[in-house]
PDB file of C-alpha atoms in Angstrom:
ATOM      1  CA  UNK A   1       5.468   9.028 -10.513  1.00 77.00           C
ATOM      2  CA  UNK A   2       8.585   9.096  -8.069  1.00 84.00           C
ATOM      3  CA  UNK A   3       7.389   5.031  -7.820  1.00 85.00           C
ATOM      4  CA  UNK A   4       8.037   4.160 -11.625  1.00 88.00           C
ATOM      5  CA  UNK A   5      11.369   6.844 -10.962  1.00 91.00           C
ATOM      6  CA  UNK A   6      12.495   4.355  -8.151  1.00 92.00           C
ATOM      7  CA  UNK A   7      11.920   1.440  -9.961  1.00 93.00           C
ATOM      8  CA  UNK A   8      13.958   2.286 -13.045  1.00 95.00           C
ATOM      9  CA  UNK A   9      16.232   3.527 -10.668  1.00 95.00           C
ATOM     10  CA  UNK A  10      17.166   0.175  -9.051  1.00 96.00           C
ATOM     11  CA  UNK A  11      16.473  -1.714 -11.998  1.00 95.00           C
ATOM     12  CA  UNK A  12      19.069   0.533 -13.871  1.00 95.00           C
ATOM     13  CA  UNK A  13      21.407  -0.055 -11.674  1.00 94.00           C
ATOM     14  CA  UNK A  14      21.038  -3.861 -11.584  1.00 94.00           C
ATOM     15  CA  UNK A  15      21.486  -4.139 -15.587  1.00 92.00           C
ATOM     16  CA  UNK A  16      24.763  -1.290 -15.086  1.00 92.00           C
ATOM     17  CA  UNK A  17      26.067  -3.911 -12.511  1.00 90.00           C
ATOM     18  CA  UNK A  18      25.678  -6.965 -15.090  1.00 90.00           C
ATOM     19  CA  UNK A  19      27.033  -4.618 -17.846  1.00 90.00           C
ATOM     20  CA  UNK A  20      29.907  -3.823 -15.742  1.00 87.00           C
ATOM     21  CA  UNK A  21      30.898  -7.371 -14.233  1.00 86.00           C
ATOM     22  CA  UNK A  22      29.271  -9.377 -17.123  1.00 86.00           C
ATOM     23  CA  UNK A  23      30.207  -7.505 -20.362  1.00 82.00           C
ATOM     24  CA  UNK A  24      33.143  -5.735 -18.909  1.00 81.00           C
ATOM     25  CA  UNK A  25      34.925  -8.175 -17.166  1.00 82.00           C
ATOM     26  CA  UNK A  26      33.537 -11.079 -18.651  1.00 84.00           C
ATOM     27  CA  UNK A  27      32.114 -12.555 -14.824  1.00 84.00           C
ATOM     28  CA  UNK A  28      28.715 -13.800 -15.586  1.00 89.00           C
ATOM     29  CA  UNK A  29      28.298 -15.264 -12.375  1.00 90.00           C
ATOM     30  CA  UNK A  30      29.398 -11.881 -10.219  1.00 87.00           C
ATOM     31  CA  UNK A  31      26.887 -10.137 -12.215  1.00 89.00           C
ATOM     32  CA  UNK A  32      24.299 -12.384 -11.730  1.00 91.00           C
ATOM     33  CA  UNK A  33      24.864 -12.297  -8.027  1.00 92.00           C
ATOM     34  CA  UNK A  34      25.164  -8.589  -7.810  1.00 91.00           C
ATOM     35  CA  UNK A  35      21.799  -8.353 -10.040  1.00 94.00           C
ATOM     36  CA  UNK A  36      19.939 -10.255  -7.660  1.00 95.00           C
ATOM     37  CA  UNK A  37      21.402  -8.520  -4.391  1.00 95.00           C
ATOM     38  CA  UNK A  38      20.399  -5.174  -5.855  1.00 95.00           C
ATOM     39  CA  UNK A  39      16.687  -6.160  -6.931  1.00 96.00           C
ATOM     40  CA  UNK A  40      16.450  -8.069  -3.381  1.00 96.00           C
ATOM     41  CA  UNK A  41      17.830  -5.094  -1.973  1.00 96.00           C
ATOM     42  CA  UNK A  42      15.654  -2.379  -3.978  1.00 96.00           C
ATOM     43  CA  UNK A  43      12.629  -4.628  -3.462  1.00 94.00           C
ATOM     44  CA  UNK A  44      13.000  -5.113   0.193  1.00 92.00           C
ATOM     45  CA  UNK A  45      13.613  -1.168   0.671  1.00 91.00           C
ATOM     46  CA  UNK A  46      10.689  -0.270  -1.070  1.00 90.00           C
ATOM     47  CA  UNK A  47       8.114  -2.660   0.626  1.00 84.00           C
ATOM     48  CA  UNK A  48       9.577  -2.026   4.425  1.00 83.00           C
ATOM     49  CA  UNK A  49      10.874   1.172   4.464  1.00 83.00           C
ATOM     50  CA  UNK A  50      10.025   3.710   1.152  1.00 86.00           C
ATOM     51  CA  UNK A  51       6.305   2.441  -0.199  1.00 83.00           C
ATOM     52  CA  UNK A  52       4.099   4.566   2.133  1.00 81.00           C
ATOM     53  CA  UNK A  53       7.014   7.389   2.611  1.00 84.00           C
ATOM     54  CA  UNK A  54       6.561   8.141  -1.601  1.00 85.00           C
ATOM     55  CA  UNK A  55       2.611   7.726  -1.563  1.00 83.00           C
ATOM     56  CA  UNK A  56       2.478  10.098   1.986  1.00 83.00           C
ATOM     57  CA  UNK A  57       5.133  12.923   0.666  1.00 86.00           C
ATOM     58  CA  UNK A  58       6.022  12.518  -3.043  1.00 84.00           C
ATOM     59  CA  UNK A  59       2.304  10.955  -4.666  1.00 79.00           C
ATOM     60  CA  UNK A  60       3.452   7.890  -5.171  1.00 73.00           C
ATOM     61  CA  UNK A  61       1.275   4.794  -5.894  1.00 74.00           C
ATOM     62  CA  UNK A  62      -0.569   2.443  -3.918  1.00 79.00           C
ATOM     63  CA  UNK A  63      -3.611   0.376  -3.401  1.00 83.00           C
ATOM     64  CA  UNK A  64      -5.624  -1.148  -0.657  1.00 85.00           C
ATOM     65  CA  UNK A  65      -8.839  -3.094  -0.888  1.00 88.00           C
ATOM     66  CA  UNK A  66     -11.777  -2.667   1.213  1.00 91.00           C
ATOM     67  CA  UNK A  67     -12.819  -6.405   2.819  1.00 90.00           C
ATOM     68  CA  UNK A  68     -15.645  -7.821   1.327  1.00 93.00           C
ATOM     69  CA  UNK A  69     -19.224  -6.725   3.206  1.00 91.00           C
ATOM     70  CA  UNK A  70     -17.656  -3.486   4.385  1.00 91.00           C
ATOM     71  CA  UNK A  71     -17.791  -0.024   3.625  1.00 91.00           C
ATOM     72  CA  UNK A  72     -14.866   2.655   3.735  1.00 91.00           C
ATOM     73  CA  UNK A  73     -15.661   5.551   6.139  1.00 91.00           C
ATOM     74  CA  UNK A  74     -12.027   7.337   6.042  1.00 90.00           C
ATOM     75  CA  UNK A  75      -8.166   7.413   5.952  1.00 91.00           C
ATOM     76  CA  UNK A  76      -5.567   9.018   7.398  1.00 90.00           C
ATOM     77  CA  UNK A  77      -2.118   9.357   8.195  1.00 87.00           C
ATOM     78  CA  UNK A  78      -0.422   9.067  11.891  1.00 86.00           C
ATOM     79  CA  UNK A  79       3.210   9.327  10.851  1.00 81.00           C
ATOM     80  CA  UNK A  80       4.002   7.779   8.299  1.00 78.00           C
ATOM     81  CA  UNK A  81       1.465   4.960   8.923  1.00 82.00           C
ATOM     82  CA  UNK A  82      -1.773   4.634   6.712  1.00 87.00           C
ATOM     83  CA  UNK A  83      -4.911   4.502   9.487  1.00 90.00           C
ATOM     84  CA  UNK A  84      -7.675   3.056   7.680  1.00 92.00           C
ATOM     85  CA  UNK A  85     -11.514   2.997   9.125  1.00 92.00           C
ATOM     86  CA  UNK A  86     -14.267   0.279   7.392  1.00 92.00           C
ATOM     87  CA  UNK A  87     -17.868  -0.251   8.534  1.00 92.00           C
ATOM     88  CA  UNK A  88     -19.149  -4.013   9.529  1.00 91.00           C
ATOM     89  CA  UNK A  89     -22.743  -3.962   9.040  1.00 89.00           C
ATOM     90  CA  UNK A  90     -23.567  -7.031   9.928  1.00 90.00           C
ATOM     91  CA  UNK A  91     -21.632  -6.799  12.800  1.00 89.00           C
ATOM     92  CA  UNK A  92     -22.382  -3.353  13.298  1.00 88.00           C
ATOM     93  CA  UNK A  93     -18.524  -2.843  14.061  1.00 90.00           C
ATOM     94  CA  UNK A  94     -16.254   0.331  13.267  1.00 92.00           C
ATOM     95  CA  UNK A  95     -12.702  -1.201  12.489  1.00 92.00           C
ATOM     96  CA  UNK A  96      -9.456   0.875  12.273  1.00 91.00           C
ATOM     97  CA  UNK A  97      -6.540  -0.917  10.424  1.00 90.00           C
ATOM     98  CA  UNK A  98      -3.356   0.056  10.445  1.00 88.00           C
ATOM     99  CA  UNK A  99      -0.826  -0.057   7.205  1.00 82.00           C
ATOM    100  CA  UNK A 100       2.444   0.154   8.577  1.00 74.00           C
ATOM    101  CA  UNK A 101       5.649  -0.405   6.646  1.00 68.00           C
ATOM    102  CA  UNK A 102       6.174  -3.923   5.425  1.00 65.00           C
ATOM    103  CA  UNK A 103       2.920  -4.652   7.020  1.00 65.00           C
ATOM    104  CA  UNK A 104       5.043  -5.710   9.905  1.00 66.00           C
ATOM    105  CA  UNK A 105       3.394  -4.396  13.428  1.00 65.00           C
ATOM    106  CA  UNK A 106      -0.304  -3.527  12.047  1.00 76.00           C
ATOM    107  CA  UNK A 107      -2.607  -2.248  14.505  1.00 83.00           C
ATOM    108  CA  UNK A 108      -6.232  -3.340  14.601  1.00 87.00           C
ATOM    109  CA  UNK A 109      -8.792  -0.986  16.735  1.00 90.00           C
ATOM    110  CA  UNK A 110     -12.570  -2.271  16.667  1.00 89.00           C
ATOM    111  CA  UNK A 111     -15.047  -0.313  17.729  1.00 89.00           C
ATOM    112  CA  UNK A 112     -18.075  -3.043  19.192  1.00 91.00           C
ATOM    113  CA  UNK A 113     -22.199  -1.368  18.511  1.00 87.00           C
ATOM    114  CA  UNK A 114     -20.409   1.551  16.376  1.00 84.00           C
ATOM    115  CA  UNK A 115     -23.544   2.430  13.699  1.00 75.00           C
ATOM    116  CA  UNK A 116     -21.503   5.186  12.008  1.00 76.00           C
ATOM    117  CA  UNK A 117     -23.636   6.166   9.145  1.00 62.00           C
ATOM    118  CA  UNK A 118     -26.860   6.634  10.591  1.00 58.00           C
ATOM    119  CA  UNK A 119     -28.857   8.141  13.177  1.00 48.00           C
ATOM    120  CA  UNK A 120     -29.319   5.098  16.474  1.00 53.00           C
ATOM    121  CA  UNK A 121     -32.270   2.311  15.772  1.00 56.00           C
ATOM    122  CA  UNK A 122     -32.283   2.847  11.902  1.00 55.00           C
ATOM    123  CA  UNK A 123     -29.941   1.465   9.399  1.00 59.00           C
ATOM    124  CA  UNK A 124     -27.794   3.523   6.723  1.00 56.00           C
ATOM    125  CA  UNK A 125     -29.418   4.303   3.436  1.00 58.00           C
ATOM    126  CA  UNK A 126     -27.704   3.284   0.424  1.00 62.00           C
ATOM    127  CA  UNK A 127     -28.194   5.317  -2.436  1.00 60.00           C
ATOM    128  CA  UNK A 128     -29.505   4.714  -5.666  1.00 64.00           C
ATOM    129  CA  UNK A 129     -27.470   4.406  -8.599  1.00 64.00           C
ATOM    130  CA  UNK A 130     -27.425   7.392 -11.241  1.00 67.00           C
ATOM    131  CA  UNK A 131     -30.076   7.126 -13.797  1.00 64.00           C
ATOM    132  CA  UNK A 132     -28.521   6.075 -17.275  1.00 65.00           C
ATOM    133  CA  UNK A 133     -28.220   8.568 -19.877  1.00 58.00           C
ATOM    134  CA  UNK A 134     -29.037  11.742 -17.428  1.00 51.00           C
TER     135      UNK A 134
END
């Protein structure tokens, strides 16, 4: 919620800048200009610096994908930096990603002959689906 707040946020205040230098003072160009600085502005704030602060502390939203022919194991925070842990099993790896601000500075920690999910020599179990209708 605080993520669609900041949005209309900086979006409000990009149409009250056009209002004010467009309508008001009749300088479509200044607005223009001004609009664009204070997306560019919002935008960059909220991918580098505020993104992972409102999911962490206020619920905000976000979304992250596990890589194709792994499995998710857990999450966690250090900081304010999302720590990530997938399964490889076909390469029978345990890799920690890091989500840092921006996605600038991402650590990467893999874990070589890691077998996570089940006991040593046998491989994990999947289970079955639900049965339809139960």
């Amino acid at each position: 919620m605080i993520t669609y707040f900041y949005w209309a946020l900086v979006i409000g205040a990009a149409f009250g800048l056009v209002f004010l230098f467009g309508a008001k003072f009749g300088r479509w160009k200044s607005a223009v200009v001004a609009m664009v600085l204070v997306l560019g502005t919002g935008w960059g704030a909220y991918v580098f610096h505020f993104q992972q602060l409102f999911v962490k502390r206020y619920g905000g939203v976000m979304t992250i994908r596990v890589p194709p022919g792994q499995r998710h194991i857990a999450a966690t925070w250090k900081a304010d930096n999302l720590w990530v842990e997938n399964y490889d099993p076909r390469t029978n790896e345990c890799i920690f990603s890091e989500y840092s601000r921006g996605s600038v500075l991402e650590g990467r920690v893999t874990i070589k002959n890691c077998n996570p999910i089940a006991r040593e020599g046998v491989p994990p179990e999947i289970p079955a689906a639900p049965a339809e209708g139960r």
